């Protein structure tokens, strides 16, 4: 009987903590759930123990789906009950949005990625895309469709649906974007240790987090401009990942860089490209990123 009472007490204690610290609770759960499920892949990659292929694959799928979104529903359930969870679910599939935002989320990621790598490859990616526009249907579009499930739907209802509106209400759009972009980047740490990414280096990790931070300015602007549309954020995430796949198909495979160009090609060009976009958005929106405080931030 005492054990049962202790368990109930602990559950109530955790619920109280969530109610008092919803954002902290969200990030703890978003990190903890994903890091738990991806741990078999990390153990295998670091050769700490032999992990069966089936378990490693399950680890990949579960860690892609279970994390930020699960955390968002968990905390929302404690804060707002079933009604709040239903509202969050509806926001995930709010398909109605201005056509301009659908144009933005499909076109802008391609422009950024293809444009950035065309700069260091003397225009080759743009030329290759113009010569092979069918790659938009054979590579980019399938990448978007797959990306909607892995990983976008497992992340964006958490990052943009739960965390960002609360951070923005508390700190304003710029600081909220910097906080979320940084924490989102660090959240990827276990994945960066696996074969899903390049060999892990501290420089690569720092570059990844910085790129995540500045890229989040695009997400913040799109989220605010589309009036808090979580579905648009989900598609933007998938489109961004698909644009990287498309760019990989367009860059020449027989070019060897040296010196500064090699540094750029290693990934710093991503940071520069998204940094330029972030600065442009801040200038064009006068630092608001489309945020209107009078709007209801949390649906």
Coordinates of N, CA, C and O in Angstrom, one line a residue, residues 88-251:
X88 N -4.0 20.8 -30.0 CA -2.7 20.6 -30.6 C -2.7 19.7 -31.8 O -2.1 19.9 -32.8
X89 N -3.5 18.6 -31.7 CA -3.6 17.6 -32.8 C -4.2 18.3 -34.0 O -3.7 18.1 -35.1
X90 N -5.2 19.1 -33.8 CA -5.9 19.8 -34.9 C -4.9 20.7 -35.6 O -4.9 20.9 -36.8
X91 N -4.1 21.4 -34.8 CA -3.1 22.4 -35.4 C -2.1 21.7 -36.2 O -1.5 22.3 -37.1
X92 N -1.8 20.4 -36.0 CA -0.9 19.6 -36.8 C -1.4 19.5 -38.2 O -0.6 19.3 -39.1
X93 N -2.7 19.5 -38.4 CA -3.2 19.3 -39.8 C -4.1 20.4 -40.2 O -5.2 20.2 -40.8
X94 N -3.7 21.6 -39.9 CA -4.4 22.8 -40.3 C -3.9 23.2 -41.7 O -3.1 24.0 -41.9
X95 N -4.5 22.5 -42.7 CA -4.0 22.6 -44.1 C -4.2 24.0 -44.7 O -3.5 24.4 -45.6
X96 N -5.3 24.6 -44.3 CA -5.6 25.9 -44.9 C -4.6 27.0 -44.5 O -4.4 27.3 -43.3
X97 N -3.9 27.5 -45.5 CA -3.0 28.6 -45.3 C -2.9 29.4 -46.6 O -3.2 28.9 -47.6
X98 N -2.4 30.6 -46.5 CA -2.2 31.3 -47.8 C -1.3 30.6 -48.7 O -0.3 30.0 -48.3
X99 N -1.7 30.7 -50.0 CA -0.8 30.0 -51.0 C 0.6 30.5 -51.0 O 1.5 29.8 -51.4
X100 N 0.8 31.8 -50.6 CA 2.1 32.3 -50.6 C 3.0 31.5 -49.6 O 4.2 31.4 -49.9
X101 N 2.4 31.0 -48.5 CA 3.3 30.3 -47.6 C 3.6 28.9 -48.1 O 4.7 28.4 -47.8
X102 N 2.7 28.3 -48.9 CA 3.1 27.0 -49.5 C 4.2 27.3 -50.5 O 5.1 26.4 -50.7
X103 N 4.1 28.4 -51.2 CA 5.2 28.7 -52.2 C 6.5 28.9 -51.4 O 7.6 28.4 -51.9
X104 N 6.5 29.6 -50.3 CA 7.7 29.9 -49.5 C 8.3 28.6 -49.1 O 9.5 28.4 -49.2
X105 N 7.5 27.7 -48.5 CA 8.1 26.5 -47.8 C 8.6 25.5 -48.9 O 9.5 24.7 -48.5
X106 N 8.2 25.6 -50.1 CA 8.7 24.7 -51.1 C 9.8 25.3 -51.9 O 10.8 24.6 -52.3
X107 N 9.8 26.6 -52.1 CA 10.8 27.2 -53.0 C 12.0 27.7 -52.2 O 13.1 27.5 -52.7
X108 N 11.8 28.4 -51.1 CA 12.9 29.0 -50.4 C 14.0 28.0 -50.0 O 15.2 28.3 -50.2
X109 N 13.7 26.8 -49.4 CA 14.7 25.9 -49.1 C 15.6 25.5 -50.3 O 16.8 25.4 -50.2
X110 N 15.0 25.3 -51.5 CA 15.7 25.0 -52.7 C 16.6 26.1 -53.1 O 17.8 25.9 -53.4
X111 N 16.1 27.3 -53.0 CA 16.9 28.5 -53.4 C 18.1 28.7 -52.5 O 19.2 28.9 -52.9
X112 N 17.9 28.4 -51.2 CA 19.0 28.6 -50.2 C 20.1 27.5 -50.5 O 21.3 27.8 -50.6
X113 N 19.7 26.3 -50.5 CA 20.6 25.2 -50.6 C 21.3 25.2 -52.0 O 22.5 25.1 -52.1
X114 N 20.5 25.2 -53.1 CA 21.1 25.2 -54.4 C 21.9 26.4 -54.7 O 23.0 26.4 -55.2
X115 N 21.4 27.6 -54.2 CA 22.1 28.8 -54.4 C 23.5 28.8 -53.6 O 24.5 29.2 -54.2
X116 N 23.5 28.3 -52.4 CA 24.7 28.3 -51.6 C 25.8 27.5 -52.3 O 27.0 27.9 -52.4
X117 N 25.4 26.3 -52.7 CA 26.4 25.4 -53.3 C 26.7 25.7 -54.7 O 27.8 25.3 -55.2
X118 N 25.9 26.5 -55.4 CA 26.2 27.0 -56.7 C 27.3 28.0 -56.6 O 28.1 28.2 -57.5
X119 N 27.3 28.7 -55.5 CA 28.4 29.7 -55.2 C 29.8 29.1 -55.2 O 30.7 29.6 -55.8
X120 N 29.9 28.0 -54.5 CA 31.2 27.3 -54.4 C 31.5 26.4 -55.5 O 32.7 26.0 -55.7
X121 N 30.5 26.0 -56.3 CA 30.7 25.1 -57.4 C 30.5 25.8 -58.7 O 30.2 25.1 -59.7
X122 N 30.8 27.1 -58.7 CA 30.7 27.9 -60.0 C 29.4 27.7 -60.8 O 29.5 27.6 -62.0
X123 N 28.3 27.6 -60.1 CA 27.0 27.6 -60.7 C 26.6 26.2 -61.2 O 25.5 26.1 -61.8
X124 N 27.4 25.2 -61.0 CA 27.1 23.9 -61.5 C 25.7 23.3 -61.0 O 25.0 22.8 -61.8
X125 N 25.4 23.4 -59.7 CA 24.1 22.9 -59.2 C 22.9 23.5 -59.9 O 22.0 22.8 -60.3
X126 N 22.9 24.9 -60.1 CA 21.8 25.5 -60.8 C 21.8 25.0 -62.3 O 20.7 24.7 -62.8
X127 N 22.9 24.9 -62.9 CA 22.9 24.5 -64.3 C 22.4 23.0 -64.4 O 21.7 22.7 -65.3
X128 N 22.8 22.2 -63.5 CA 22.4 20.8 -63.5 C 20.9 20.7 -63.2 O 20.2 19.8 -63.8
X129 N 20.3 21.5 -62.4 CA 18.9 21.5 -62.1 C 18.1 22.0 -63.3 O 17.1 21.4 -63.7
X130 N 18.6 23.0 -64.0 CA 17.9 23.5 -65.2 C 18.0 22.4 -66.3 O 17.0 22.3 -67.1
X131 N 19.1 21.7 -66.3 CA 19.2 20.6 -67.3 C 18.4 19.4 -67.0 O 18.0 18.6 -67.9
X132 N 18.1 19.2 -65.7 CA 17.4 18.0 -65.2 C 16.3 18.4 -64.2 O 16.3 18.0 -63.1
X133 N 15.3 19.1 -64.7 CA 14.2 19.6 -63.8 C 13.4 18.4 -63.2 O 12.7 18.5 -62.2
X134 N 13.5 17.2 -63.9 CA 12.7 16.1 -63.4 C 13.2 15.6 -62.1 O 12.5 14.9 -61.4
X135 N 14.4 16.1 -61.6 CA 14.9 15.7 -60.3 C 13.9 16.3 -59.2 O 13.9 15.8 -58.1
X136 N 13.2 17.4 -59.5 CA 12.3 17.9 -58.6 C 11.2 16.9 -58.3 O 10.6 16.9 -57.1
X137 N 10.8 16.1 -59.2 CA 9.8 15.0 -59.1 C 10.4 13.7 -58.6 O 9.7 13.0 -57.8
X138 N 11.6 13.4 -59.0 CA 12.2 12.1 -58.6 C 12.9 12.1 -57.3 O 13.1 11.1 -56.7
X139 N 13.4 13.3 -56.9 CA 14.3 13.4 -55.7 C 13.6 14.3 -54.7 O 13.4 13.9 -53.5
X140 N 13.3 15.5 -55.1 CA 12.8 16.5 -54.1 C 11.4 16.1 -53.5 O 11.2 16.0 -52.3
X141 N 10.5 15.9 -54.4 CA 9.1 15.6 -53.9 C 9.0 14.3 -53.1 O 8.4 14.3 -52.0
X142 N 9.6 13.2 -53.5 CA 9.6 12.0 -52.6 C 10.3 12.3 -51.3 O 9.9 11.8 -50.2
X143 N 11.4 13.1 -51.3 CA 12.0 13.5 -50.0 C 11.1 14.3 -49.1 O 11.1 14.1 -47.9
X144 N 10.3 15.1 -49.7 CA 9.3 15.9 -48.9 C 8.3 14.9 -48.3 O 8.0 15.0 -47.1
X145 N 7.8 14.0 -49.1 CA 6.7 13.1 -48.6 C 7.2 12.2 -47.5 O 6.6 11.9 -46.5
X146 N 8.5 11.7 -47.7 CA 9.1 10.8 -46.6 C 9.4 11.7 -45.4 O 9.1 11.3 -44.2
X147 N 9.9 12.9 -45.6 CA 10.2 13.8 -44.5 C 9.1 14.2 -43.7 O 9.3 14.6 -42.5
X148 N 7.9 14.2 -44.2 CA 6.7 14.5 -43.4 C 6.6 13.6 -42.2 O 6.1 14.0 -41.1
X149 N 6.9 12.3 -42.4 CA 6.8 11.3 -41.4 C 8.1 11.3 -40.6 O 8.0 11.3 -39.3
X150 N 9.2 11.1 -41.3 CA 10.5 11.0 -40.6 C 11.4 12.2 -41.1 O 11.8 12.1 -42.3
X151 N 11.6 13.2 -40.3 CA 11.3 13.3 -38.9 C 10.3 14.4 -38.5 O 10.0 14.6 -37.4
X152 N 9.7 15.1 -39.6 CA 9.0 16.3 -39.3 C 7.8 16.2 -38.3 O 7.7 17.0 -37.4
X153 N 7.0 15.2 -38.5 CA 5.8 15.1 -37.7 C 6.2 14.7 -36.2 O 5.4 14.9 -35.3
X154 N 7.3 14.2 -36.1 CA 7.8 13.8 -34.7 C 8.5 15.0 -34.0 O 8.9 14.9 -32.8
X155 N 8.7 16.1 -34.7 CA 9.4 17.2 -34.1 C 8.6 18.5 -34.1 O 8.5 19.1 -33.0
X156 N 8.1 18.9 -35.2 CA 7.5 20.3 -35.3 C 6.3 20.6 -34.4 O 6.2 21.7 -33.9
X157 N 5.4 19.6 -34.1 CA 4.4 19.9 -33.2 C 5.0 20.3 -31.8 O 4.3 21.0 -31.0
X158 N 6.2 19.8 -31.5 CA 6.8 20.2 -30.3 C 7.6 21.5 -30.4 O 7.3 22.4 -29.6
X159 N 8.5 21.6 -31.4 CA 9.3 22.8 -31.5 C 8.4 24.1 -31.8 O 8.5 25.1 -31.1
X160 N 7.6 24.0 -32.8 CA 6.8 25.1 -33.2 C 5.4 25.1 -32.6 O 4.9 26.2 -32.3
X161 N 4.9 23.9 -32.4 CA 3.5 23.9 -31.9 C 3.4 24.2 -30.4 O 2.4 24.8 -29.9
X162 N 4.4 23.8 -29.6 CA 4.4 24.0 -28.2 C 5.4 25.0 -27.7 O 5.1 26.0 -27.0
X163 N 6.7 24.8 -28.0 CA 7.8 25.6 -27.4 C 7.9 27.0 -27.9 O 8.0 27.9 -27.1
X164 N 7.9 27.2 -29.2 CA 8.1 28.5 -29.7 C 7.1 29.6 -29.3 O 7.5 30.7 -28.9
X165 N 5.8 29.3 -29.4 CA 4.9 30.3 -29.0 C 5.0 30.7 -27.6 O 4.9 31.9 -27.2
X166 N 5.4 29.8 -26.7 CA 5.6 30.2 -25.3 C 6.9 30.9 -25.1 O 6.9 31.9 -24.3
X167 N 7.9 30.5 -25.8 CA 9.2 31.2 -25.7 C 9.0 32.7 -26.2 O 9.5 33.6 -25.7
X168 N 8.3 32.8 -27.3 CA 8.1 34.1 -28.0 C 7.3 35.0 -27.1 O 7.6 36.2 -27.0
X169 N 6.3 34.5 -26.5 CA 5.5 35.3 -25.6 C 6.3 35.8 -24.4 O 6.1 37.0 -23.9
X170 N 7.2 35.0 -24.0 CA 8.0 35.4 -22.8 C 9.2 36.2 -23.1 O 9.5 37.2 -22.3
X171 N 9.9 35.9 -24.2 CA 11.2 36.6 -24.5 C 11.1 37.5 -25.8 O 12.1 38.2 -26.0
X172 N 10.1 37.4 -26.6 CA 10.1 38.1 -27.8 C 10.6 37.2 -29.0 O 11.3 36.2 -28.7
X173 N 10.4 37.6 -30.2 CA 10.7 36.7 -31.3 C 12.2 36.4 -31.5 O 12.6 35.3 -31.9
X174 N 13.1 37.4 -31.3 CA 14.5 37.2 -31.6 C 15.1 36.3 -30.6 O 15.8 35.3 -30.9
X175 N 15.0 36.6 -29.3 CA 15.6 35.8 -28.2 C 14.9 34.4 -28.3 O 15.6 33.4 -28.1
X176 N 13.6 34.3 -28.5 CA 13.0 33.0 -28.5 C 13.6 32.1 -29.7 O 13.8 30.9 -29.5
X177 N 13.8 32.8 -30.8 CA 14.4 32.0 -31.9 C 15.8 31.5 -31.6 O 16.2 30.4 -31.9
X178 N 16.6 32.4 -31.0 CA 18.0 32.0 -30.6 C 18.0 30.8 -29.6 O 18.7 29.9 -29.7
X179 N 17.1 30.9 -28.6 CA 17.0 29.8 -27.6 C 16.5 28.5 -28.3 O 17.2 27.5 -28.1
X180 N 15.5 28.6 -29.0 CA 14.9 27.4 -29.6 C 15.9 26.8 -30.6 O 16.1 25.6 -30.7
X181 N 16.5 27.6 -31.5 CA 17.5 27.2 -32.5 C 18.7 26.5 -31.8 O 19.1 25.4 -32.3
X182 N 19.2 27.0 -30.7 CA 20.3 26.5 -30.1 C 20.0 25.1 -29.4 O 20.7 24.1 -29.6
X183 N 18.8 25.1 -28.7 CA 18.4 23.8 -28.0 C 18.1 22.8 -29.1 O 18.3 21.6 -28.8
X184 N 17.5 23.2 -30.2 CA 17.1 22.2 -31.2 C 18.4 21.6 -31.8 O 18.5 20.4 -32.0
X185 N 19.4 22.4 -32.0 CA 20.7 21.9 -32.5 C 21.4 21.0 -31.6 O 21.8 19.9 -32.0
X186 N 21.5 21.3 -30.3 CA 22.1 20.5 -29.3 C 21.3 19.2 -29.2 O 21.9 18.1 -28.9
X187 N 20.0 19.2 -29.3 CA 19.2 18.0 -29.2 C 19.6 16.9 -30.2 O 19.5 15.7 -29.9
X188 N 20.3 17.3 -31.3 CA 20.7 16.3 -32.3 C 22.0 15.6 -31.9 O 22.5 14.8 -32.7
X189 N 22.6 16.0 -30.8 CA 23.9 15.4 -30.4 C 24.0 13.9 -30.6 O 25.0 13.4 -31.2
X190 N 23.1 13.1 -30.0 CA 23.3 11.6 -30.2 C 23.2 11.2 -31.7 O 24.0 10.3 -32.1
X191 N 22.4 11.9 -32.4 CA 22.3 11.5 -33.9 C 23.6 11.8 -34.6 O 24.0 11.1 -35.5
X192 N 24.3 12.9 -34.2 CA 25.5 13.2 -34.8 C 26.6 12.2 -34.6 O 27.6 12.2 -35.3
X193 N 26.4 11.4 -33.6 CA 27.4 10.3 -33.2 C 27.2 9.1 -34.1 O 28.0 8.1 -34.0
X194 N 26.1 9.0 -34.8 CA 25.8 7.8 -35.6 C 26.1 8.0 -37.0 O 26.5 9.1 -37.5
X195 N 26.1 6.9 -37.9 CA 26.4 7.0 -39.3 C 25.4 7.9 -40.1 O 25.6 8.1 -41.3
X196 N 24.3 8.4 -39.5 CA 23.4 9.2 -40.2 C 24.0 10.5 -40.6 O 23.6 11.2 -41.6
X197 N 25.1 10.9 -39.9 CA 25.8 12.2 -40.2 C 27.3 11.8 -40.5 O 27.7 10.7 -40.4
X198 N 28.0 12.9 -40.8 CA 29.5 12.7 -41.0 C 30.2 12.3 -39.7 O 29.6 12.5 -38.6
X199 N 31.4 11.9 -39.8 CA 32.2 11.6 -38.6 C 32.1 12.7 -37.6 O 32.3 13.9 -38.0
X200 N 31.9 12.5 -36.4 CA 31.7 13.5 -35.4 C 33.0 14.2 -35.1 O 34.1 13.6 -34.9
X201 N 32.9 15.6 -35.1 CA 34.0 16.4 -34.6 C 33.4 17.6 -33.8 O 32.2 17.9 -34.0
X202 N 34.2 18.1 -32.9 CA 33.7 19.3 -32.1 C 33.4 20.5 -33.0 O 32.4 21.2 -32.8
X203 N 34.2 20.7 -34.0 CA 34.0 21.7 -35.0 C 32.7 21.5 -35.8 O 31.9 22.4 -35.9
X204 N 32.5 20.3 -36.2 CA 31.2 20.0 -36.9 C 30.0 20.2 -36.0 O 29.0 20.6 -36.5
X205 N 30.1 19.8 -34.8 CA 29.0 19.9 -33.9 C 28.7 21.4 -33.6 O 27.5 21.8 -33.7
X206 N 29.7 22.2 -33.4 CA 29.5 23.7 -33.2 C 28.9 24.3 -34.5 O 28.0 25.1 -34.4
X207 N 29.4 23.9 -35.6 CA 28.9 24.4 -36.9 C 27.4 24.0 -37.1 O 26.6 24.8 -37.5
X208 N 27.1 22.8 -36.7 CA 25.7 22.3 -36.8 C 24.8 23.1 -35.9 O 23.7 23.5 -36.3
X209 N 25.2 23.3 -34.7 CA 24.3 24.1 -33.7 C 24.2 25.5 -34.2 O 23.0 26.1 -34.1
X210 N 25.2 26.2 -34.6 CA 25.1 27.5 -35.1 C 24.2 27.6 -36.3 O 23.4 28.6 -36.5
X211 N 24.3 26.6 -37.2 CA 23.5 26.6 -38.4 C 22.0 26.4 -38.0 O 21.1 27.1 -38.6
X212 N 21.8 25.6 -37.1 CA 20.4 25.3 -36.6 C 19.9 26.6 -36.0 O 18.7 27.0 -36.2
X213 N 20.7 27.4 -35.3 CA 20.3 28.6 -34.6 C 19.8 29.6 -35.7 O 18.7 30.2 -35.5
X214 N 20.6 29.9 -36.7 CA 20.3 30.9 -37.7 C 19.2 30.4 -38.6 O 18.4 31.2 -39.1
X215 N 19.1 29.1 -38.9 CA 18.1 28.6 -39.8 C 16.7 28.7 -39.1 O 15.7 28.9 -39.8
X216 N 16.7 28.8 -37.8 CA 15.4 28.9 -37.1 C 14.7 30.2 -37.3 O 13.5 30.3 -37.2
X217 N 15.5 31.2 -37.7 CA 14.8 32.5 -38.0 C 13.9 32.4 -39.2 O 12.8 33.0 -39.2
X218 N 14.2 31.5 -40.2 CA 13.2 31.3 -41.3 C 12.0 30.6 -40.7 O 10.9 31.0 -41.1
X219 N 12.1 29.6 -39.9 CA 11.0 28.9 -39.3 C 10.1 29.9 -38.5 O 8.9 29.9 -38.6
X220 N 10.8 30.8 -37.7 CA 10.0 31.7 -36.9 C 9.2 32.7 -37.8 O 8.0 33.0 -37.5
X221 N 9.8 33.2 -38.8 CA 9.1 34.1 -39.7 C 7.9 33.4 -40.4 O 6.8 33.9 -40.5
X222 N 8.1 32.2 -40.9 CA 7.1 31.4 -41.5 C 5.9 31.1 -40.5 O 4.7 31.2 -40.9
X223 N 6.3 30.7 -39.3 CA 5.3 30.4 -38.3 C 4.5 31.6 -38.0 O 3.2 31.5 -38.0
X224 N 5.1 32.7 -37.7 CA 4.4 33.9 -37.4 C 3.5 34.4 -38.6 O 2.4 34.8 -38.4
X225 N 4.1 34.4 -39.8 CA 3.4 34.9 -41.0 C 2.2 34.0 -41.3 O 1.2 34.6 -41.8
X226 N 2.3 32.8 -41.0 CA 1.1 31.9 -41.3 C 0.2 31.8 -40.1 O -0.6 30.9 -40.1
X227 N 0.3 32.7 -39.2 CA -0.5 32.7 -38.0 C -0.5 31.5 -37.1 O -1.5 30.9 -36.7
X228 N 0.7 31.0 -36.9 CA 0.9 29.9 -36.0 C 0.5 28.6 -36.6 O 0.1 27.7 -35.9
X229 N 0.7 28.4 -37.9 CA 0.3 27.2 -38.6 C 1.3 26.1 -38.4 O 2.4 26.2 -39.0
X230 N 1.0 25.1 -37.6 CA 2.0 24.0 -37.3 C 2.2 23.1 -38.6 O 3.3 22.6 -38.8
X231 N 1.2 22.9 -39.3 CA 1.3 22.1 -40.5 C 2.3 22.7 -41.5 O 3.1 22.0 -42.1
X232 N 2.3 24.0 -41.7 CA 3.2 24.7 -42.5 C 4.7 24.5 -42.0 O 5.6 24.3 -42.8
X233 N 4.9 24.5 -40.7 CA 6.2 24.2 -40.1 C 6.6 22.8 -40.4 O 7.8 22.5 -40.7
X234 N 5.7 21.9 -40.3 CA 6.0 20.5 -40.6 C 6.5 20.3 -42.0 O 7.5 19.6 -42.3
X235 N 5.8 20.9 -43.0 CA 6.1 20.8 -44.4 C 7.4 21.5 -44.7 O 8.3 21.0 -45.4
X236 N 7.7 22.6 -44.0 CA 8.9 23.4 -44.2 C 10.1 22.5 -43.8 O 11.1 22.5 -44.4
X237 N 10.0 21.8 -42.6 CA 11.0 20.9 -42.2 C 11.3 19.8 -43.2 O 12.5 19.6 -43.5
X238 N 10.3 19.2 -43.7 CA 10.4 18.2 -44.7 C 11.0 18.7 -46.0 O 11.9 18.1 -46.6
X239 N 10.6 19.9 -46.4 CA 11.1 20.5 -47.6 C 12.6 20.9 -47.5 O 13.4 20.7 -48.4
X240 N 13.0 21.4 -46.3 CA 14.4 21.7 -46.1 C 15.3 20.5 -46.2 O 16.3 20.5 -46.8
X241 N 14.8 19.4 -45.6 CA 15.6 18.1 -45.7 C 15.7 17.6 -47.1 O 16.7 17.2 -47.6
X242 N 14.6 17.7 -47.8 CA 14.5 17.3 -49.2 C 15.4 18.1 -50.1 O 16.0 17.6 -51.0
X243 N 15.5 19.4 -49.8 CA 16.3 20.3 -50.6 C 17.8 19.9 -50.4 O 18.6 20.1 -51.4
X244 N 18.2 19.4 -49.2 CA 19.6 19.0 -49.1 C 19.9 17.7 -49.9 O 20.9 17.6 -50.5
X245 N 18.9 16.8 -50.0 CA 19.0 15.6 -50.8 C 19.1 16.0 -52.3 O 19.9 15.5 -53.0
X246 N 18.3 17.0 -52.7 CA 18.3 17.4 -54.1 C 19.7 18.1 -54.4 O 20.3 17.8 -55.5
X247 N 20.2 18.9 -53.5 CA 21.5 19.6 -53.8 C 22.6 18.5 -53.9 O 23.5 18.7 -54.7
X248 N 22.5 17.5 -53.1 CA 23.6 16.5 -53.1 C 23.6 15.8 -54.5 O 24.6 15.3 -54.9
X249 N 22.4 15.7 -55.1 CA 22.4 15.1 -56.5 C 22.9 16.1 -57.5 O 23.3 15.6 -58.6
X250 N 22.9 17.4 -57.2 CA 23.3 18.4 -58.2 C 24.7 18.8 -58.2 O 25.2 19.3 -59.2
X251 N 25.4 18.6 -57.1 CA 26.8 19.0 -57.0 C 27.7 18.0 -57.7 O 27.5 16.8 -57.7

